[in-house]
Amino acid sequence: MKFNLANRITLARISLVPIVMFFLLVRLNLGKFSFLGHQTSVSDLIAALIFIIAAVTDGLDGYIARSRKMVTNFGKFLDPLADKLLISAVLISLVEMGRLDAWIAIVIISREFAVTGLRLVAAANGTVIAASNLAKWKTTFQIIAVVSLILDNFPFYIFNFRFDLLMVYVMVIITAWSGVDYFVKNKSAIQEA
């Protein structure tokens, strides 16, 4: 199979998943980064940077596919799979590290599977369910929350402000809301199944 540029970018995102997990879960002694007298590990900084790069490629591959008319069925399958692999792997890693409660990861991953299932049912009936604006906000807040958790609330803990916790709650609310929104707006796809 010949891969176009958009699909190659998506595959690159998938290849970054184990690298992010490596820097999160294998506690390498790469030193500390200091800021105003407070520290975070270099491993966490590297993991956050790689995660951000991977997250940015999500918008990039879609833009390239649409603007250059490179949209393929393989890309339609691969892109959401890459997103779910990235977010699920990092959430599970954060649970393992003790930075995220397991129930939060379960809610978010369950929503991702449920919406994917809805899309598959709709596709079988010839309907394509596009990403909603609410789902795009969901993705944005997931990225912000995950980065703040990877960095263990750095630099906000300097000011004794739980930015990471605030973003986690916003992420959970918007993720659940967007999941319900998909099912309400696409109930006909379920009834036709």
mmCIF file of N, CA, C and O in Angstrom, residues 4-101:
data_model
loop_
_atom_site.group_PDB
_atom_site.id
_atom_site.type_symbol
_atom_site.label_atom_id
_atom_site.label_comp_id
_atom_site.label_asym_id
_atom_site.label_seq_id
_atom_site.Cartn_x
_atom_site.Cartn_y
_atom_site.Cartn_z
ATOM 1 N N ASN A 4 0.163 8.184 1.497
ATOM 2 C CA ASN A 4 0.337 9.594 1.170
ATOM 3 C C ASN A 4 0.903 10.319 2.386
ATOM 4 O O ASN A 4 1.063 9.739 3.465
ATOM 5 N N LEU A 5 1.185 11.604 2.233
ATOM 6 C CA LEU A 5 1.818 12.389 3.296
ATOM 7 C C LEU A 5 0.962 12.425 4.564
ATOM 8 O O LEU A 5 1.476 12.265 5.675
ATOM 9 N N ALA A 6 -0.337 12.629 4.399
ATOM 10 C CA ALA A 6 -1.226 12.695 5.566
ATOM 11 C C ALA A 6 -1.193 11.393 6.359
ATOM 12 O O ALA A 6 -1.105 11.401 7.591
ATOM 13 N N ASN A 7 -1.246 10.257 5.651
ATOM 14 C CA ASN A 7 -1.215 8.956 6.332
ATOM 15 C C ASN A 7 0.138 8.702 6.997
ATOM 16 O O ASN A 7 0.202 8.088 8.066
ATOM 17 N N ARG A 8 1.209 9.188 6.387
ATOM 18 C CA ARG A 8 2.536 9.040 7.003
ATOM 19 C C ARG A 8 2.628 9.836 8.307
ATOM 20 O O ARG A 8 3.233 9.386 9.279
ATOM 21 N N ILE A 9 2.031 11.018 8.316
ATOM 22 C CA ILE A 9 2.024 11.830 9.540
ATOM 23 C C ILE A 9 1.226 11.114 10.627
ATOM 24 O O ILE A 9 1.636 11.069 11.796
ATOM 25 N N THR A 10 0.111 10.521 10.246
ATOM 26 C CA THR A 10 -0.704 9.775 11.213
ATOM 27 C C THR A 10 0.080 8.586 11.758
ATOM 28 O O THR A 10 0.062 8.321 12.973
ATOM 29 N N LEU A 11 0.784 7.872 10.890
ATOM 30 C CA LEU A 11 1.608 6.746 11.340
ATOM 31 C C LEU A 11 2.733 7.211 12.259
ATOM 32 O O LEU A 11 3.085 6.538 13.234
ATOM 33 N N ALA A 12 3.278 8.394 11.973
ATOM 34 C CA ALA A 12 4.309 8.958 12.850
ATOM 35 C C ALA A 12 3.733 9.224 14.231
ATOM 36 O O ALA A 12 4.399 8.993 15.250
ATOM 37 N N ARG A 13 2.472 9.709 14.283
ATOM 38 C CA ARG A 13 1.824 9.944 15.580
ATOM 39 C C ARG A 13 1.711 8.641 16.366
ATOM 40 O O ARG A 13 1.984 8.612 17.562
ATOM 41 N N ILE A 14 1.332 7.574 15.690
ATOM 42 C CA ILE A 14 1.233 6.274 16.364
ATOM 43 C C ILE A 14 2.597 5.833 16.870
ATOM 44 O O ILE A 14 2.727 5.311 17.980
ATOM 45 N N SER A 15 3.644 6.067 16.084
ATOM 46 C CA SER A 15 4.993 5.651 16.494
ATOM 47 C C SER A 15 5.499 6.453 17.695
ATOM 48 O O SER A 15 6.398 6.000 18.406
ATOM 49 N N LEU A 16 4.931 7.635 17.942
ATOM 50 C CA LEU A 16 5.335 8.441 19.098
ATOM 51 C C LEU A 16 4.714 7.939 20.405
ATOM 52 O O LEU A 16 5.214 8.254 21.480
ATOM 53 N N VAL A 17 3.650 7.151 20.323
ATOM 54 C CA VAL A 17 2.966 6.672 21.528
ATOM 55 C C VAL A 17 3.904 5.901 22.459
ATOM 56 O O VAL A 17 4.021 6.242 23.640
ATOM 57 N N PRO A 18 4.621 4.862 21.973
ATOM 58 C CA PRO A 18 5.512 4.152 22.901
ATOM 59 C C PRO A 18 6.670 5.014 23.411
ATOM 60 O O PRO A 18 7.168 4.781 24.516
ATOM 61 N N ILE A 19 7.063 6.009 22.640
ATOM 62 C CA ILE A 19 8.155 6.881 23.085
ATOM 63 C C ILE A 19 7.695 7.745 24.257
ATOM 64 O O ILE A 19 8.404 7.896 25.256
ATOM 65 N N VAL A 20 6.480 8.295 24.146
ATOM 66 C CA VAL A 20 5.923 9.069 25.264
ATOM 67 C C VAL A 20 5.816 8.181 26.501
ATOM 68 O O VAL A 20 6.214 8.570 27.602
ATOM 69 N N MET A 21 5.285 6.973 26.312
ATOM 70 C CA MET A 21 5.127 6.046 27.439
ATOM 71 C C MET A 21 6.477 5.694 28.062
ATOM 72 O O MET A 21 6.592 5.588 29.284
ATOM 73 N N PHE A 22 7.497 5.535 27.242
ATOM 74 C CA PHE A 22 8.831 5.212 27.743
ATOM 75 C C PHE A 22 9.316 6.306 28.695
ATOM 76 O O PHE A 22 9.761 6.021 29.807
ATOM 77 N N PHE A 23 9.214 7.561 28.256
ATOM 78 C CA PHE A 23 9.700 8.653 29.104
ATOM 79 C C PHE A 23 8.830 8.860 30.343
ATOM 80 O O PHE A 23 9.307 9.344 31.360
ATOM 81 N N LEU A 24 7.566 8.455 30.274
ATOM 82 C CA LEU A 24 6.704 8.561 31.446
ATOM 83 C C LEU A 24 6.958 7.439 32.449
ATOM 84 O O LEU A 24 7.023 7.677 33.650
ATOM 85 N N LEU A 25 7.081 6.225 31.950
ATOM 86 C CA LEU A 25 7.082 5.061 32.844
ATOM 87 C C LEU A 25 8.464 4.558 33.233
ATOM 88 O O LEU A 25 8.620 3.940 34.290
ATOM 89 N N VAL A 26 9.458 4.787 32.383
ATOM 90 C CA VAL A 26 10.823 4.377 32.726
ATOM 91 C C VAL A 26 11.495 5.607 33.326
ATOM 92 O O VAL A 26 11.818 6.556 32.632
ATOM 93 N N ARG A 27 11.643 5.596 34.606
ATOM 94 C CA ARG A 27 12.151 6.779 35.309
ATOM 95 C C ARG A 27 13.655 6.902 35.116
ATOM 96 O O ARG A 27 14.449 6.420 35.922
ATOM 97 N N LEU A 28 14.014 7.552 34.028
ATOM 98 C CA LEU A 28 15.415 7.785 33.713
ATOM 99 C C LEU A 28 15.945 8.921 34.575
ATOM 100 O O LEU A 28 15.222 9.874 34.870
ATOM 101 N N ASN A 29 17.175 8.843 34.946
ATOM 102 C CA ASN A 29 17.789 9.901 35.746
ATOM 103 C C ASN A 29 18.457 10.903 34.798
ATOM 104 O O ASN A 29 19.669 10.927 34.663
ATOM 105 N N LEU A 30 17.621 11.724 34.149
ATOM 106 C CA LEU A 30 18.130 12.705 33.196
ATOM 107 C C LEU A 30 18.307 14.081 33.830
ATOM 108 O O LEU A 30 18.640 15.037 33.148
ATOM 109 N N GLY A 31 18.043 14.147 35.114
ATOM 110 C CA GLY A 31 18.212 15.400 35.825
ATOM 111 C C GLY A 31 16.899 16.126 36.029
ATOM 112 O O GLY A 31 15.817 15.614 35.733
ATOM 113 N N LYS A 32 17.010 17.323 36.531
ATOM 114 C CA LYS A 32 15.851 18.151 36.856
ATOM 115 C C LYS A 32 15.944 19.484 36.129
ATOM 116 O O LYS A 32 17.034 19.963 35.830
ATOM 117 N N PHE A 33 14.786 20.053 35.872
ATOM 118 C CA PHE A 33 14.705 21.385 35.289
ATOM 119 C C PHE A 33 14.181 22.307 36.382
ATOM 120 O O PHE A 33 13.145 22.033 36.988
ATOM 121 N N SER A 34 14.885 23.393 36.640
ATOM 122 C CA SER A 34 14.503 24.322 37.705
ATOM 123 C C SER A 34 13.865 25.576 37.136
ATOM 124 O O SER A 34 14.277 26.090 36.101
ATOM 125 N N PHE A 35 12.849 26.041 37.855
ATOM 126 C CA PHE A 35 12.156 27.277 37.485
ATOM 127 C C PHE A 35 11.690 27.956 38.765
ATOM 128 O O PHE A 35 10.890 27.397 39.518
ATOM 129 N N LEU A 36 12.205 29.145 39.031
ATOM 130 C CA LEU A 36 11.870 29.902 40.234
ATOM 131 C C LEU A 36 12.022 29.062 41.505
ATOM 132 O O LEU A 36 11.188 29.099 42.400
ATOM 133 N N GLY A 37 13.065 28.262 41.535
ATOM 134 C CA GLY A 37 13.352 27.469 42.721
ATOM 135 C C GLY A 37 12.598 26.158 42.810
ATOM 136 O O GLY A 37 12.773 25.400 43.755
ATOM 137 N N HIS A 38 11.746 25.859 41.842
ATOM 138 C CA HIS A 38 11.002 24.600 41.833
ATOM 139 C C HIS A 38 11.487 23.751 40.666
ATOM 140 O O HIS A 38 11.980 24.263 39.671
ATOM 141 N N GLN A 39 11.310 22.427 40.803
ATOM 142 C CA GLN A 39 11.890 21.522 39.813
ATOM 143 C C GLN A 39 10.856 20.559 39.246
ATOM 144 O O GLN A 39 9.871 20.221 39.900
ATOM 145 N N THR A 40 11.140 20.134 38.033
ATOM 146 C CA THR A 40 10.415 19.028 37.420
ATOM 147 C C THR A 40 11.452 18.170 36.697
ATOM 148 O O THR A 40 12.535 18.649 36.361
ATOM 149 N N SER A 41 11.135 16.914 36.467
ATOM 150 C CA SER A 41 12.136 16.037 35.846
ATOM 151 C C SER A 41 12.245 16.300 34.349
ATOM 152 O O SER A 41 11.268 16.663 33.683
ATOM 153 N N VAL A 42 13.435 16.104 33.838
ATOM 154 C CA VAL A 42 13.681 16.254 32.401
ATOM 155 C C VAL A 42 12.893 15.195 31.629
ATOM 156 O O VAL A 42 12.377 15.458 30.539
ATOM 157 N N SER A 43 12.740 14.004 32.206
ATOM 158 C CA SER A 43 11.940 12.942 31.568
ATOM 159 C C SER A 43 10.509 13.405 31.327
ATOM 160 O O SER A 43 9.936 13.173 30.258
ATOM 161 N N ASP A 44 9.921 14.062 32.340
ATOM 162 C CA ASP A 44 8.557 14.572 32.185
ATOM 163 C C ASP A 44 8.490 15.656 31.112
ATOM 164 O O ASP A 44 7.539 15.714 30.333
ATOM 165 N N LEU A 45 9.492 16.523 31.076
ATOM 166 C CA LEU A 45 9.523 17.567 30.046
ATOM 167 C C LEU A 45 9.599 16.961 28.648
ATOM 168 O O LEU A 45 8.903 17.406 27.726
ATOM 169 N N ILE A 46 10.445 15.945 28.491
ATOM 170 C CA ILE A 46 10.579 15.285 27.180
ATOM 171 C C ILE A 46 9.267 14.608 26.795
ATOM 172 O O ILE A 46 8.798 14.723 25.656
ATOM 173 N N ALA A 47 8.647 13.898 27.764
ATOM 174 C CA ALA A 47 7.371 13.229 27.497
ATOM 175 C C ALA A 47 6.304 14.244 27.091
ATOM 176 O O ALA A 47 5.545 14.015 26.142
ATOM 177 N N ALA A 48 6.248 15.377 27.790
ATOM 178 C CA ALA A 48 5.262 16.412 27.465
ATOM 179 C C ALA A 48 5.507 16.978 26.072
ATOM 180 O O ALA A 48 4.561 17.173 25.292
ATOM 181 N N LEU A 49 6.754 17.228 25.733
ATOM 182 C CA LEU A 49 7.094 17.768 24.419
ATOM 183 C C LEU A 49 6.709 16.793 23.303
ATOM 184 O O LEU A 49 6.104 17.198 22.292
ATOM 185 N N ILE A 50 7.032 15.524 23.486
ATOM 186 C CA ILE A 50 6.683 14.522 22.468
ATOM 187 C C ILE A 50 5.163 14.392 22.350
ATOM 188 O O ILE A 50 4.620 14.277 21.248
ATOM 189 N N PHE A 51 4.469 14.420 23.486
ATOM 190 C CA PHE A 51 3.002 14.349 23.456
ATOM 191 C C PHE A 51 2.426 15.541 22.693
ATOM 192 O O PHE A 51 1.507 15.380 21.884
ATOM 193 N N ILE A 52 2.940 16.738 22.942
ATOM 194 C CA ILE A 52 2.458 17.939 22.240
ATOM 195 C C ILE A 52 2.699 17.815 20.739
ATOM 196 O O ILE A 52 1.823 18.124 19.929
ATOM 197 N N ILE A 53 3.881 17.342 20.361
ATOM 198 C CA ILE A 53 4.180 17.142 18.932
ATOM 199 C C ILE A 53 3.189 16.161 18.323
ATOM 200 O O ILE A 53 2.636 16.397 17.241
ATOM 201 N N ALA A 54 2.945 15.051 19.016
ATOM 202 C CA ALA A 54 1.994 14.048 18.527
ATOM 203 C C ALA A 54 0.594 14.644 18.409
ATOM 204 O O ALA A 54 -0.110 14.419 17.414
ATOM 205 N N ALA A 55 0.189 15.432 19.403
ATOM 206 C CA ALA A 55 -1.150 16.038 19.386
ATOM 207 C C ALA A 55 -1.288 17.036 18.236
ATOM 208 O O ALA A 55 -2.341 17.102 17.594
ATOM 209 N N VAL A 56 -0.240 17.792 17.963
ATOM 210 C CA VAL A 56 -0.277 18.766 16.863
ATOM 211 C C VAL A 56 -0.419 18.056 15.516
ATOM 212 O O VAL A 56 -1.091 18.561 14.608
ATOM 213 N N THR A 57 0.185 16.891 15.372
ATOM 214 C CA THR A 57 0.075 16.173 14.097
ATOM 215 C C THR A 57 -1.358 15.743 13.813
ATOM 216 O O THR A 57 -1.700 15.494 12.661
ATOM 217 N N ASP A 58 -2.205 15.691 14.855
ATOM 218 C CA ASP A 58 -3.604 15.324 14.643
ATOM 219 C C ASP A 58 -4.287 16.330 13.734
ATOM 220 O O ASP A 58 -4.968 15.969 12.779
ATOM 221 N N GLY A 59 -4.111 17.610 14.006
ATOM 222 C CA GLY A 59 -4.698 18.628 13.144
ATOM 223 C C GLY A 59 -3.982 18.741 11.812
ATOM 224 O O GLY A 59 -4.601 18.990 10.774
ATOM 225 N N LEU A 60 -2.676 18.516 11.838
ATOM 226 C CA LEU A 60 -1.868 18.668 10.637
ATOM 227 C C LEU A 60 -2.226 17.635 9.571
ATOM 228 O O LEU A 60 -2.407 17.983 8.397
ATOM 229 N N ASP A 61 -2.343 16.365 9.967
ATOM 230 C CA ASP A 61 -2.636 15.338 8.955
ATOM 231 C C ASP A 61 -4.013 15.551 8.330
ATOM 232 O O ASP A 61 -4.195 15.386 7.121
ATOM 233 N N GLY A 62 -4.986 15.957 9.147
ATOM 234 C CA GLY A 62 -6.319 16.221 8.608
ATOM 235 C C GLY A 62 -6.331 17.400 7.647
ATOM 236 O O GLY A 62 -6.959 17.347 6.587
ATOM 237 N N TYR A 63 -5.615 18.455 8.022
ATOM 238 C CA TYR A 63 -5.537 19.641 7.155
ATOM 239 C C TYR A 63 -4.888 19.289 5.816
ATOM 240 O O TYR A 63 -5.388 19.665 4.750
ATOM 241 N N ILE A 64 -3.780 18.552 5.863
ATOM 242 C CA ILE A 64 -3.076 18.168 4.632
ATOM 243 C C ILE A 64 -3.962 17.280 3.763
ATOM 244 O O ILE A 64 -4.057 17.471 2.545
ATOM 245 N N ALA A 65 -4.635 16.317 4.405
ATOM 246 C CA ALA A 65 -5.495 15.399 3.642
ATOM 247 C C ALA A 65 -6.611 16.153 2.926
ATOM 248 O O ALA A 65 -6.887 15.890 1.746
ATOM 249 N N ARG A 66 -7.234 17.105 3.626
ATOM 250 C CA ARG A 66 -8.343 17.851 3.010
ATOM 251 C C ARG A 66 -7.849 18.858 1.972
ATOM 252 O O ARG A 66 -8.395 18.947 0.879
ATOM 253 N N SER A 67 -6.802 19.617 2.299
ATOM 254 C CA SER A 67 -6.346 20.679 1.395
ATOM 255 C C SER A 67 -5.703 20.131 0.126
ATOM 256 O O SER A 67 -5.773 20.763 -0.922
ATOM 257 N N ARG A 68 -5.081 18.963 0.219
ATOM 258 C CA ARG A 68 -4.430 18.378 -0.960
ATOM 259 C C ARG A 68 -5.246 17.252 -1.581
ATOM 260 O O ARG A 68 -4.752 16.501 -2.412
ATOM 261 N N LYS A 69 -6.478 17.131 -1.115
ATOM 262 C CA LYS A 69 -7.388 16.088 -1.620
ATOM 263 C C LYS A 69 -6.749 14.695 -1.517
ATOM 264 O O LYS A 69 -6.755 13.905 -2.457
ATOM 265 N N MET A 70 -6.200 14.430 -0.323
ATOM 266 C CA MET A 70 -5.562 13.141 -0.047
ATOM 267 C C MET A 70 -6.388 12.281 0.900
ATOM 268 O O MET A 70 -5.876 11.349 1.504
ATOM 269 N N VAL A 71 -7.666 12.603 1.072
ATOM 270 C CA VAL A 71 -8.509 11.852 1.993
ATOM 271 C C VAL A 71 -8.703 10.438 1.447
ATOM 272 O O VAL A 71 -9.098 10.250 0.300
ATOM 273 N N THR A 72 -8.359 9.449 2.272
ATOM 274 C CA THR A 72 -8.496 8.042 1.883
ATOM 275 C C THR A 72 -9.283 7.304 2.961
ATOM 276 O O THR A 72 -9.370 7.753 4.104
ATOM 277 N N ASN A 73 -9.841 6.169 2.588
ATOM 278 C CA ASN A 73 -10.529 5.334 3.578
ATOM 279 C C ASN A 73 -9.564 4.867 4.660
ATOM 280 O O ASN A 73 -9.917 4.793 5.832
ATOM 281 N N PHE A 74 -8.335 4.555 4.245
ATOM 282 C CA PHE A 74 -7.327 4.140 5.213
ATOM 283 C C PHE A 74 -7.058 5.267 6.216
ATOM 284 O O PHE A 74 -6.959 5.039 7.413
ATOM 285 N N GLY A 75 -6.961 6.499 5.726
ATOM 286 C CA GLY A 75 -6.744 7.647 6.599
ATOM 287 C C GLY A 75 -7.917 7.886 7.537
ATOM 288 O O GLY A 75 -7.726 8.225 8.704
ATOM 289 N N LYS A 76 -9.143 7.691 7.029
ATOM 290 C CA LYS A 76 -10.339 7.847 7.865
ATOM 291 C C LYS A 76 -10.345 6.829 9.001
ATOM 292 O O LYS A 76 -10.882 7.085 10.071
ATOM 293 N N PHE A 77 -9.794 5.657 8.746
ATOM 294 C CA PHE A 77 -9.691 4.627 9.783
ATOM 295 C C PHE A 77 -8.532 4.913 10.726
ATOM 296 O O PHE A 77 -8.656 4.819 11.949
ATOM 297 N N LEU A 78 -7.388 5.272 10.142
ATOM 298 C CA LEU A 78 -6.151 5.395 10.916
ATOM 299 C C LEU A 78 -6.132 6.608 11.840
ATOM 300 O O LEU A 78 -5.658 6.520 12.980
ATOM 301 N N ASP A 79 -6.653 7.751 11.381
ATOM 302 C CA ASP A 79 -6.572 8.984 12.167
ATOM 303 C C ASP A 79 -7.262 8.867 13.525
ATOM 304 O O ASP A 79 -6.645 9.151 14.554
ATOM 305 N N PRO A 80 -8.548 8.446 13.590
ATOM 306 C CA PRO A 80 -9.161 8.327 14.914
ATOM 307 C C PRO A 80 -8.514 7.235 15.764
ATOM 308 O O PRO A 80 -8.442 7.354 16.990
ATOM 309 N N LEU A 81 -8.003 6.180 15.110
ATOM 310 C CA LEU A 81 -7.303 5.133 15.855
ATOM 311 C C LEU A 81 -6.050 5.702 16.521
ATOM 312 O O LEU A 81 -5.781 5.441 17.699
ATOM 313 N N ALA A 82 -5.300 6.507 15.780
ATOM 314 C CA ALA A 82 -4.086 7.122 16.334
ATOM 315 C C ALA A 82 -4.419 8.014 17.526
ATOM 316 O O ALA A 82 -3.719 7.999 18.551
ATOM 317 N N ASP A 83 -5.502 8.786 17.401
ATOM 318 C CA ASP A 83 -5.917 9.666 18.498
ATOM 319 C C ASP A 83 -6.239 8.869 19.751
ATOM 320 O O ASP A 83 -5.814 9.214 20.856
ATOM 321 N N LYS A 84 -6.997 7.800 19.564
ATOM 322 C CA LYS A 84 -7.417 6.993 20.711
ATOM 323 C C LYS A 84 -6.232 6.251 21.339
ATOM 324 O O LYS A 84 -6.150 6.129 22.566
ATOM 325 N N LEU A 85 -5.317 5.774 20.515
ATOM 326 C CA LEU A 85 -4.114 5.124 21.054
ATOM 327 C C LEU A 85 -3.296 6.101 21.883
ATOM 328 O O LEU A 85 -2.851 5.776 22.986
ATOM 329 N N LEU A 86 -3.106 7.300 21.365
ATOM 330 C CA LEU A 86 -2.301 8.298 22.061
ATOM 331 C C LEU A 86 -2.922 8.678 23.401
ATOM 332 O O LEU A 86 -2.272 8.596 24.443
ATOM 333 N N ILE A 87 -4.183 9.080 23.384
ATOM 334 C CA ILE A 87 -4.808 9.559 24.622
ATOM 335 C C ILE A 87 -4.977 8.422 25.618
ATOM 336 O O ILE A 87 -4.721 8.586 26.815
ATOM 337 N N SER A 88 -5.367 7.228 25.152
ATOM 338 C CA SER A 88 -5.560 6.096 26.066
ATOM 339 C C SER A 88 -4.247 5.670 26.716
ATOM 340 O O SER A 88 -4.194 5.441 27.932
ATOM 341 N N ALA A 89 -3.195 5.558 25.920
ATOM 342 C CA ALA A 89 -1.899 5.131 26.455
ATOM 343 C C ALA A 89 -1.379 6.109 27.500
ATOM 344 O O ALA A 89 -0.882 5.702 28.562
ATOM 345 N N VAL A 90 -1.515 7.394 27.222
ATOM 346 C CA VAL A 90 -1.003 8.395 28.164
ATOM 347 C C VAL A 90 -1.860 8.433 29.428
ATOM 348 O O VAL A 90 -1.331 8.514 30.542
ATOM 349 N N LEU A 91 -3.179 8.340 29.297
ATOM 350 C CA LEU A 91 -4.040 8.323 30.489
ATOM 351 C C LEU A 91 -3.730 7.119 31.373
ATOM 352 O O LEU A 91 -3.639 7.249 32.598
ATOM 353 N N ILE A 92 -3.564 5.950 30.761
ATOM 354 C CA ILE A 92 -3.237 4.749 31.537
ATOM 355 C C ILE A 92 -1.879 4.902 32.205
ATOM 356 O O ILE A 92 -1.696 4.527 33.367
ATOM 357 N N SER A 93 -0.921 5.496 31.506
ATOM 358 C CA SER A 93 0.402 5.754 32.099
ATOM 359 C C SER A 93 0.292 6.690 33.292
ATOM 360 O O SER A 93 0.941 6.485 34.327
ATOM 361 N N LEU A 94 -0.539 7.720 33.175
ATOM 362 C CA LEU A 94 -0.717 8.673 34.270
ATOM 363 C C LEU A 94 -1.383 8.024 35.479
ATOM 364 O O LEU A 94 -1.077 8.356 36.621
ATOM 365 N N VAL A 95 -2.289 7.082 35.230
ATOM 366 C CA VAL A 95 -2.888 6.317 36.336
ATOM 367 C C VAL A 95 -1.799 5.505 37.032
ATOM 368 O O VAL A 95 -1.693 5.499 38.267
ATOM 369 N N GLU A 96 -0.965 4.840 36.244
ATOM 370 C CA GLU A 96 0.140 4.031 36.797
ATOM 371 C C GLU A 96 1.081 4.896 37.630
ATOM 372 O O GLU A 96 1.589 4.460 38.663
ATOM 373 N N MET A 97 1.283 6.132 37.207
ATOM 374 C CA MET A 97 2.191 7.039 37.920
ATOM 375 C C MET A 97 1.543 7.667 39.152
ATOM 376 O O MET A 97 2.204 8.376 39.909
ATOM 377 N N GLY A 98 0.238 7.444 39.339
ATOM 378 C CA GLY A 98 -0.459 8.012 40.481
ATOM 379 C C GLY A 98 -0.858 9.463 40.297
ATOM 380 O O GLY A 98 -1.193 10.150 41.266
ATOM 381 N N ARG A 99 -0.857 9.942 39.069
ATOM 382 C CA ARG A 99 -1.209 11.338 38.804
ATOM 383 C C ARG A 99 -2.650 11.516 38.346
ATOM 384 O O ARG A 99 -3.118 12.646 38.198
ATOM 385 N N LEU A 100 -3.341 10.413 38.092
ATOM 386 C CA LEU A 100 -4.715 10.481 37.615
ATOM 387 C C LEU A 100 -5.498 9.328 38.220
ATOM 388 O O LEU A 100 -5.001 8.196 38.270
ATOM 389 N N ASP A 101 -6.715 9.614 38.686
ATOM 390 C CA ASP A 101 -7.572 8.555 39.219
ATOM 391 C C ASP A 101 -8.037 7.660 38.071
ATOM 392 O O ASP A 101 -8.370 8.147 36.983
#
